[in-house]
Tab-separated table of C-alpha atoms and ligand atoms in Angstrom:
chain	number	residue	atom	x	y	z
A	1	MET	CA	135.102	-50.931	-113.671
A	2	ASP	CA	136.664	-53.686	-111.462
A	3	LEU	CA	136.812	-51.947	-108.377
A	4	SER	CA	133.172	-50.698	-108.462
A	5	ASN	CA	132.292	-54.187	-109.561
A	6	ASN	CA	134.070	-55.771	-106.314
A	7	TYR	CA	132.526	-52.955	-103.932
A	8	ASP	CA	128.807	-53.889	-105.401
A	9	LYS	CA	129.795	-57.426	-104.677
A	10	GLY	CA	131.075	-56.701	-101.354
A	11	MET	CA	128.157	-54.649	-100.578
A	12	ARG	CA	125.746	-57.308	-101.820
A	13	LEU	CA	127.655	-59.985	-99.856
A	14	LYS	CA	127.127	-57.251	-96.536
A	15	ARG	CA	123.512	-57.346	-97.582
A	16	TYR	CA	123.185	-60.746	-97.894
A	17	SER	CA	124.652	-61.435	-94.327
A	18	VAL	CA	122.257	-58.964	-92.979
A	19	TYR	CA	119.584	-60.530	-94.317
A	20	PHE	CA	120.878	-64.060	-93.073
A	21	LEU	CA	121.716	-62.425	-89.570
A	22	THR	CA	117.893	-60.839	-89.308
A	23	LEU	CA	116.477	-64.284	-90.677
A	24	PHE	CA	118.513	-66.276	-88.166
A	25	VAL	CA	117.771	-64.216	-85.226
A	26	LEU	CA	114.014	-64.360	-86.198
A	27	PHE	CA	114.418	-68.205	-86.620
A	28	VAL	CA	116.085	-68.410	-82.974
A	29	ILE	CA	113.017	-66.134	-81.703
A	30	TRP	CA	110.363	-67.957	-83.243
A	31	LYS	CA	111.984	-71.184	-81.816
A	32	LEU	CA	112.482	-70.059	-78.603
A	33	SER	CA	108.647	-68.992	-78.122
A	34	VAL	CA	108.147	-72.511	-79.850
A	35	ILE	CA	109.772	-74.140	-76.928
A	36	GLU	CA	108.013	-71.935	-74.255
A	37	ASP	CA	104.569	-72.744	-75.814
A	38	GLY	CA	105.713	-76.133	-75.458
A	39	VAL	CA	106.504	-76.041	-71.863
A	40	ASP	CA	103.306	-74.112	-71.167
A	41	LYS	CA	101.240	-77.027	-73.083
A	42	LEU	CA	103.396	-79.428	-71.116
A	43	GLN	CA	102.167	-77.873	-68.018
A	44	LEU	CA	98.657	-77.626	-69.362
A	45	LEU	CA	98.783	-81.406	-70.228
A	46	ARG	CA	100.134	-82.245	-66.875
A	47	GLU	CA	97.392	-80.664	-65.266
A	48	ALA	CA	94.781	-82.234	-67.422
A	49	LEU	CA	96.252	-85.552	-66.699
A	50	GLU	CA	96.181	-84.743	-62.840
A	51	LEU	CA	92.276	-84.051	-63.469
A	52	HIS	CA	91.905	-87.061	-65.497
A	53	LYS	CA	93.453	-89.206	-62.728
A	54	GLU	CA	91.248	-87.746	-60.027
A	55	LYS	CA	88.263	-88.512	-62.557
A	56	LEU	CA	89.289	-92.255	-63.126
A	57	GLN	CA	89.654	-92.740	-59.337
A	58	LEU	CA	85.980	-91.269	-58.941
A	59	SER	CA	84.553	-93.611	-61.520
A	60	GLN	CA	86.668	-96.239	-59.925
A	61	GLN	CA	84.830	-95.571	-56.980
A	62	GLN	CA	81.554	-95.326	-58.524
A	63	LEU	CA	81.900	-98.443	-60.403
A	64	LEU	CA	82.848	-100.136	-57.089
A	65	LEU	CA	79.899	-98.722	-55.347
A	66	LEU	CA	77.566	-99.718	-58.224
A	67	GLU	CA	79.174	-103.443	-58.122
A	68	HIS	CA	78.288	-103.400	-54.385
A	69	LEU	CA	74.773	-102.052	-54.623
A	70	GLU	CA	74.240	-104.697	-57.540
A	71	SER	CA	75.439	-107.498	-55.480
A	72	ASN	CA	73.181	-106.406	-52.313
A	73	ARG	CA	70.148	-106.145	-54.823
A	74	GLY	CA	70.842	-109.478	-56.214
A	75	SER	CA	70.983	-111.293	-52.824
A	76	ASN	CA	67.945	-110.156	-50.959
A	77	ASN	CA	67.790	-113.269	-49.047
A	78	ASN	CA	71.525	-113.216	-48.087
A	79	ASP	CA	72.331	-111.495	-44.856
A	80	HIS	CA	74.873	-109.207	-46.771
A	81	ALA	CA	72.006	-107.053	-47.699
A	82	ASN	CA	70.948	-106.528	-43.968
A	83	HIS	CA	73.858	-104.897	-43.179
A	84	PRO	CA	73.753	-100.986	-42.850
A	85	VAL	CA	76.673	-99.092	-44.467
A	86	ILE	CA	79.538	-98.535	-42.244
A	87	TYR	CA	81.285	-95.135	-42.869
A	88	ALA	CA	84.815	-95.591	-41.550
A	89	VAL	CA	86.502	-92.122	-41.305
A	90	THR	CA	89.902	-92.183	-41.582
A	91	PRO	CA	92.162	-89.017	-41.272
A	92	THR	CA	95.756	-89.808	-42.248
A	93	TYR	CA	98.800	-87.525	-42.870
A	94	ALA	CA	102.582	-88.146	-44.451
A	95	ARG	CA	105.157	-90.000	-42.309
A	96	LEU	CA	107.141	-92.884	-42.638
A	97	VAL	CA	104.946	-95.292	-41.182
A	98	GLN	CA	101.688	-94.020	-43.109
A	99	LYS	CA	101.621	-97.039	-45.679
A	100	ALA	CA	102.044	-99.534	-43.049
A	101	GLU	CA	99.086	-98.186	-41.027
A	102	LEU	CA	97.075	-97.787	-43.969
A	103	THR	CA	97.707	-101.027	-45.061
A	104	ARG	CA	96.760	-102.905	-41.803
A	105	ILE	CA	93.575	-100.347	-41.768
A	106	SER	CA	92.553	-101.468	-45.122
A	107	GLN	CA	93.202	-105.067	-44.869
A	108	THR	CA	91.063	-105.023	-41.671
A	109	LEU	CA	87.967	-103.343	-43.907
A	110	MET	CA	88.632	-105.766	-46.396
A	111	LEU	CA	86.978	-108.603	-43.777
A	112	VAL	CA	84.041	-106.019	-43.287
A	113	PRO	CA	80.872	-106.425	-45.725
A	114	ASN	CA	79.268	-102.781	-46.472
A	115	VAL	CA	82.120	-100.662	-45.361
A	116	HIS	CA	82.598	-97.165	-47.063
A	117	TRP	CA	85.862	-96.047	-46.232
A	118	ILE	CA	86.190	-92.262	-46.277
A	119	VAL	CA	90.251	-91.358	-46.191
A	120	ILE	CA	91.065	-87.630	-45.712
A	121	GLU	CA	94.671	-86.683	-46.321
A	122	ASP	CA	96.140	-83.902	-44.259
A	123	SER	CA	97.822	-82.204	-47.229
A	124	GLU	CA	97.148	-79.931	-49.893
A	125	LYS	CA	96.907	-82.457	-52.600
A	126	LYS	CA	96.148	-85.608	-52.744
A	127	THR	CA	98.752	-87.910	-52.945
A	128	ASP	CA	99.631	-91.073	-55.275
A	129	LEU	CA	100.632	-93.173	-52.410
A	130	VAL	CA	97.182	-93.175	-50.482
A	131	ARG	CA	95.716	-92.981	-54.233
A	132	ASN	CA	97.171	-96.265	-54.890
A	133	LEU	CA	96.676	-97.764	-51.715
A	134	ILE	CA	92.710	-97.282	-51.860
A	135	SER	CA	92.578	-98.269	-55.291
A	136	GLU	CA	94.407	-101.696	-54.688
A	137	SER	CA	92.147	-102.071	-51.895
A	138	LYS	CA	89.114	-102.552	-53.837
A	139	LEU	CA	87.272	-101.161	-51.124
A	140	VAL	CA	84.175	-98.636	-51.674
A	141	ALA	CA	85.939	-95.634	-50.540
A	142	THR	CA	86.073	-91.701	-50.912
A	143	HIS	CA	89.327	-90.071	-50.776
A	144	LEU	CA	89.448	-86.824	-49.820
A	145	ASN	CA	92.260	-83.907	-48.720
A	146	ALA	CA	92.171	-81.046	-46.109
A	147	LYS	CA	95.082	-79.112	-44.993
A	148	THR	CA	95.459	-78.533	-41.008
A	149	PRO	CA	96.173	-74.791	-40.979
A	150	PRO	CA	99.902	-74.469	-39.629
A	151	PHE	CA	99.102	-72.824	-36.239
A	152	GLU	CA	97.735	-76.339	-35.287
A	153	GLN	CA	100.218	-78.291	-36.761
A	154	LEU	CA	101.592	-80.721	-34.342
A	155	LYS	CA	105.037	-79.836	-33.314
A	156	ASP	CA	107.395	-83.074	-32.853
A	157	LYS	CA	108.016	-82.706	-28.946
A	158	ASP	CA	104.350	-81.805	-28.034
A	159	PRO	CA	102.657	-84.717	-26.323
A	160	ARG	CA	100.060	-86.047	-28.772
A	161	TRP	CA	97.188	-85.413	-26.662
A	162	LYS	CA	97.961	-81.795	-25.921
A	163	ARG	CA	97.113	-80.469	-29.463
A	164	HIS	CA	94.021	-81.083	-31.591
A	165	ARG	CA	94.205	-83.708	-34.321
A	166	GLY	CA	92.046	-84.463	-37.527
A	167	VAL	CA	89.717	-81.552	-36.808
A	168	GLU	CA	90.144	-80.286	-40.462
A	169	GLN	CA	89.747	-84.014	-41.608
A	170	ARG	CA	86.937	-85.413	-39.696
A	171	ASN	CA	84.868	-82.206	-40.277
A	172	MET	CA	85.646	-82.630	-44.264
A	173	ALA	CA	84.353	-86.093	-43.829
A	174	LEU	CA	81.185	-84.815	-42.224
A	175	LYS	CA	80.852	-82.463	-44.934
A	176	TRP	CA	81.257	-84.502	-47.626
A	177	LEU	CA	78.542	-86.905	-45.750
A	178	ARG	CA	76.189	-83.985	-45.499
A	179	GLU	CA	76.440	-82.800	-49.408
A	180	ASN	CA	75.905	-86.479	-50.280
A	181	PHE	CA	73.365	-88.520	-48.441
A	182	GLN	CA	69.667	-87.516	-47.250
A	183	PRO	CA	68.379	-88.435	-43.778
A	184	LYS	CA	66.043	-91.663	-43.612
A	185	ARG	CA	67.317	-93.009	-46.753
A	186	GLY	CA	68.773	-96.553	-45.915
A	187	LYS	CA	70.755	-97.433	-42.422
A	188	GLY	CA	74.183	-95.975	-42.388
A	189	ILE	CA	76.752	-95.378	-39.119
A	190	VAL	CA	79.629	-93.285	-39.003
A	191	TYR	CA	82.870	-94.595	-37.264
A	192	PHE	CA	85.709	-92.282	-36.785
A	193	MET	CA	88.482	-95.078	-37.314
A	194	ASP	CA	92.076	-93.564	-36.748
A	195	ASP	CA	95.025	-95.030	-38.906
A	196	ASP	CA	96.903	-95.773	-35.779
A	197	ASN	CA	94.638	-98.068	-33.921
A	198	THR	CA	94.166	-101.789	-34.153
A	199	TYR	CA	90.582	-102.986	-34.920
A	200	SER	CA	89.305	-106.063	-34.449
A	201	ILE	CA	86.673	-107.084	-37.248
A	202	LYS	CA	84.400	-107.651	-34.063
A	203	VAL	CA	83.964	-103.828	-33.478
A	204	PHE	CA	81.779	-103.787	-36.845
A	205	LYS	CA	79.688	-106.233	-35.785
A	206	GLU	CA	78.852	-104.163	-32.832
A	207	ILE	CA	78.552	-100.954	-35.024
A	208	GLU	CA	75.952	-102.636	-36.697
A	209	LYS	CA	73.681	-102.671	-33.942
A	210	VAL	CA	74.018	-98.818	-33.439
A	211	LYS	CA	70.673	-97.089	-33.539
A	212	LYS	CA	71.556	-93.660	-32.269
A	213	VAL	CA	74.943	-93.603	-30.543
A	214	GLY	CA	76.770	-97.055	-29.505
A	215	VAL	CA	79.670	-97.124	-27.014
A	216	TRP	CA	82.198	-99.737	-25.927
A	217	PRO	CA	85.853	-100.175	-24.331
A	218	VAL	CA	89.009	-98.772	-25.889
A	219	GLY	CA	91.914	-100.797	-24.894
A	220	LEU	CA	95.616	-99.527	-23.960
A	221	VAL	CA	94.407	-95.677	-23.314
A	222	GLY	CA	94.460	-93.157	-21.153
A	223	GLY	CA	97.057	-94.684	-18.935
A	224	LEU	CA	94.697	-97.839	-18.322
A	225	ASN	CA	94.321	-101.317	-19.725
A	226	ALA	CA	91.197	-100.202	-21.333
A	227	GLU	CA	89.062	-97.348	-20.532
A	228	ALA	CA	85.331	-98.279	-20.579
A	229	PRO	CA	81.882	-96.731	-19.878
A	230	ILE	CA	80.332	-98.225	-16.471
A	231	ILE	CA	77.211	-100.128	-16.825
A	232	ASP	CA	74.174	-100.133	-14.339
A	233	PRO	CA	73.286	-103.937	-14.036
A	234	GLU	CA	69.966	-103.086	-13.181
A	235	THR	CA	68.919	-101.061	-15.853
A	236	GLY	CA	71.638	-101.592	-18.460
A	237	LYS	CA	72.339	-97.847	-18.904
A	238	VAL	CA	75.758	-96.150	-18.618
A	239	THR	CA	76.021	-94.435	-15.303
A	240	GLY	CA	79.861	-93.195	-15.691
A	241	TYR	CA	83.272	-94.178	-16.967
A	242	LYS	CA	86.430	-95.946	-16.103
A	243	SER	CA	88.990	-93.640	-17.580
A	244	GLY	CA	92.539	-92.603	-16.716
A	245	TRP	CA	91.751	-88.943	-17.634
A	246	LYS	CA	89.094	-86.624	-16.424
A	247	PRO	CA	86.519	-89.742	-15.846
A	248	ASN	CA	84.006	-86.705	-14.983
A	249	ARG	CA	83.909	-85.535	-18.807
A	250	PRO	CA	80.329	-85.520	-20.112
A	251	PHE	CA	81.502	-88.414	-22.470
A	252	ALA	CA	84.940	-89.804	-21.289
A	253	ILE	CA	85.293	-91.972	-24.598
A	254	ASP	CA	88.081	-92.242	-26.995
A	255	MET	CA	87.224	-91.496	-30.630
A	256	ALA	CA	87.335	-95.345	-31.190
A	257	GLY	CA	84.835	-96.145	-28.455
A	258	PHE	CA	81.597	-94.793	-30.472
A	259	ALA	CA	79.721	-94.941	-33.473
A	260	ILE	CA	76.872	-92.546	-34.472
A	261	SER	CA	73.914	-93.007	-36.884
A	262	LEU	CA	74.354	-91.362	-40.138
A	263	ASP	CA	70.844	-90.037	-39.750
A	264	LEU	CA	71.512	-88.265	-36.385
A	265	ILE	CA	74.871	-86.895	-38.278
A	266	LEU	CA	72.577	-85.666	-41.169
A	267	GLU	CA	70.183	-84.102	-38.865
A	268	LYS	CA	72.625	-82.270	-36.662
A	269	GLN	CA	74.152	-80.373	-39.529
A	270	GLU	CA	75.849	-78.038	-37.184
A	271	ALA	CA	77.723	-80.706	-35.446
A	272	GLN	CA	81.502	-80.751	-36.244
A	273	PHE	CA	84.852	-80.660	-34.193
A	274	SER	CA	86.460	-77.655	-33.443
A	275	TYR	CA	89.859	-76.176	-32.285
A	276	MET	CA	87.948	-73.785	-29.675
A	277	MET	CA	87.054	-77.091	-27.753
A	278	GLU	CA	89.392	-77.917	-24.883
A	279	LYS	CA	92.072	-79.970	-25.723
A	280	GLY	CA	91.093	-83.528	-24.562
A	281	LEU	CA	87.500	-82.690	-25.144
A	282	GLN	CA	86.738	-83.150	-28.363
A	283	GLU	CA	84.938	-86.520	-28.348
A	284	SER	CA	83.058	-85.430	-25.655
A	285	GLU	CA	81.778	-82.062	-26.894
A	286	PHE	CA	81.075	-83.516	-30.278
A	287	LEU	CA	78.926	-86.344	-29.053
A	288	SER	CA	76.790	-84.088	-26.505
A	289	TYR	CA	75.384	-82.524	-30.160
A	290	PHE	CA	73.776	-86.165	-30.336
A	291	THR	CA	72.980	-87.690	-27.483
A	292	THR	CA	73.061	-87.704	-23.491
A	293	LYS	CA	74.702	-90.463	-21.117
A	294	GLU	CA	71.361	-92.197	-20.430
A	295	GLU	CA	70.843	-92.545	-23.926
A	296	LEU	CA	74.020	-94.135	-24.943
A	297	GLU	CA	73.598	-97.970	-26.346
A	298	PRO	CA	76.168	-99.916	-24.337
A	299	LEU	CA	77.711	-102.558	-27.001
A	300	ALA	CA	80.348	-105.480	-26.863
A	301	ASP	CA	78.388	-107.391	-24.228
A	302	ASN	CA	77.232	-104.611	-21.888
A	303	CYS	CA	80.999	-103.147	-22.438
A	304	THR	CA	82.585	-105.926	-20.830
A	305	LYS	CA	84.674	-106.868	-24.156
A	306	VAL	CA	87.668	-105.020	-25.831
A	307	TYR	CA	87.739	-105.171	-29.824
A	308	VAL	CA	89.702	-102.150	-30.225
A	309	TRP	CA	93.062	-100.903	-29.129
A	310	HIS	CA	94.938	-97.577	-29.043
A	311	THR	CA	98.121	-98.983	-30.412
A	312	ARG	CA	100.802	-96.662	-31.411
A	313	THR	CA	103.548	-97.370	-33.817
A	314	GLU	CA	106.882	-96.253	-32.622
A	315	LYS	CA	108.276	-93.335	-34.645
A	316	PRO	CA	111.068	-95.269	-36.552
A	317	THR	CA	114.632	-93.832	-36.744
A	318	ILE	CA	116.047	-94.519	-40.077
A	319	THR	CA	119.653	-93.413	-41.027
A	320	GLY	CA	119.611	-93.514	-44.482
A	321	ILE	CA	117.440	-93.605	-47.554
A	322	VAL	CA	117.223	-96.386	-50.082
A	323	PRO	CA	116.437	-94.804	-53.343
A	324	GLY	CA	113.551	-96.341	-55.756
A	325	LEU	CA	111.569	-97.498	-52.728
A	326	GLU	CA	108.297	-96.523	-51.530
A	327	VAL	CA	107.727	-97.264	-47.889
B	1	NAG	C1	73.401	-106.136	-20.679
B	1	NAG	O1	72.860	-106.157	-19.559
B	1	NAG	C2	71.303	-105.946	-19.475
B	1	NAG	C3	71.250	-105.661	-18.178
B	1	NAG	O2	71.664	-106.075	-17.041
B	1	NAG	C4	70.684	-107.495	-19.684
B	1	NAG	O3	69.515	-107.511	-19.721
B	1	NAG	C5	71.278	-107.955	-21.064
B	1	NAG	O4	70.737	-109.370	-21.252
B	1	NAG	C6	72.694	-107.819	-20.997
B	1	NAG	N1	73.186	-107.835	-22.452
B	1	NAG	C7	74.272	-108.940	-22.862
B	1	NAG	C8	74.537	-108.893	-24.331
B	1	NAG	O5	75.037	-109.382	-22.039
């Protein structure tokens, strides 16, 4: 009697422990799936946040643009309204000096009325560094990204001029302009403004005068103190170029030495930069879509003044990283 009772108790205990164990295992499985779900949700949340960040940036840009337009409308007799919009196209890529370069460029642009800065990162994704820099500048700006395909990426020891740079990024800017503007809707001028050059605000005064394609000298380039178009004093037209490299190119002009009217950019939809163009001939081939040597508009006092310099920031050698500091 007692024995069978004990046996029953034992069986019951065993059964309970089996129930309990099963419940426990089920609980663990459920908990694990909840955690996994949570991780998935977190991932989703993160993506949503990224998206919101983009949208916020966009609306901030739109707000600035609206403010800008509003202030122009409100002040018709102010000469502000008569400035054409200058679209400054700046390709950029991540490196130690990137923030320093972009700071210099953006603070130059803060002194220029009616500028619309188009920044194109050579990256898979837009970075917070560039995003924050643009937003702090309060410039009317558009932030894009376009990754250079690996086969064209600059190798460290290649001389800079031997490889194409900024092809993907400049084309992205052209695409953006062509998608967002229609010809003959207000005056605009496009200027390719690299992030490593030094620009006097005077060059933007010259850019404002551009009707189709304007040109001017560029300092410290091609092994010369400056490269410059040669002007015929009789006709005031461009007859050739003083250039340290292939002066007989159809347009021996550095990227910083010309600007093109937005209408022309929009009319010649097919014009873009290409890896097929011979190295060093990017500017020349690109310009031939739009104009002839005879049609060029010489600016900067008939190309006698230098308002832009091909400066180059030395690549810094660093021996350590101080954590927590964004440089
Ligand atoms: C440029 O040269 C042309 C022709 O020589 C002359 O008529 C014009 O006044 C000059 N412009 C400037 C700004 O010096």
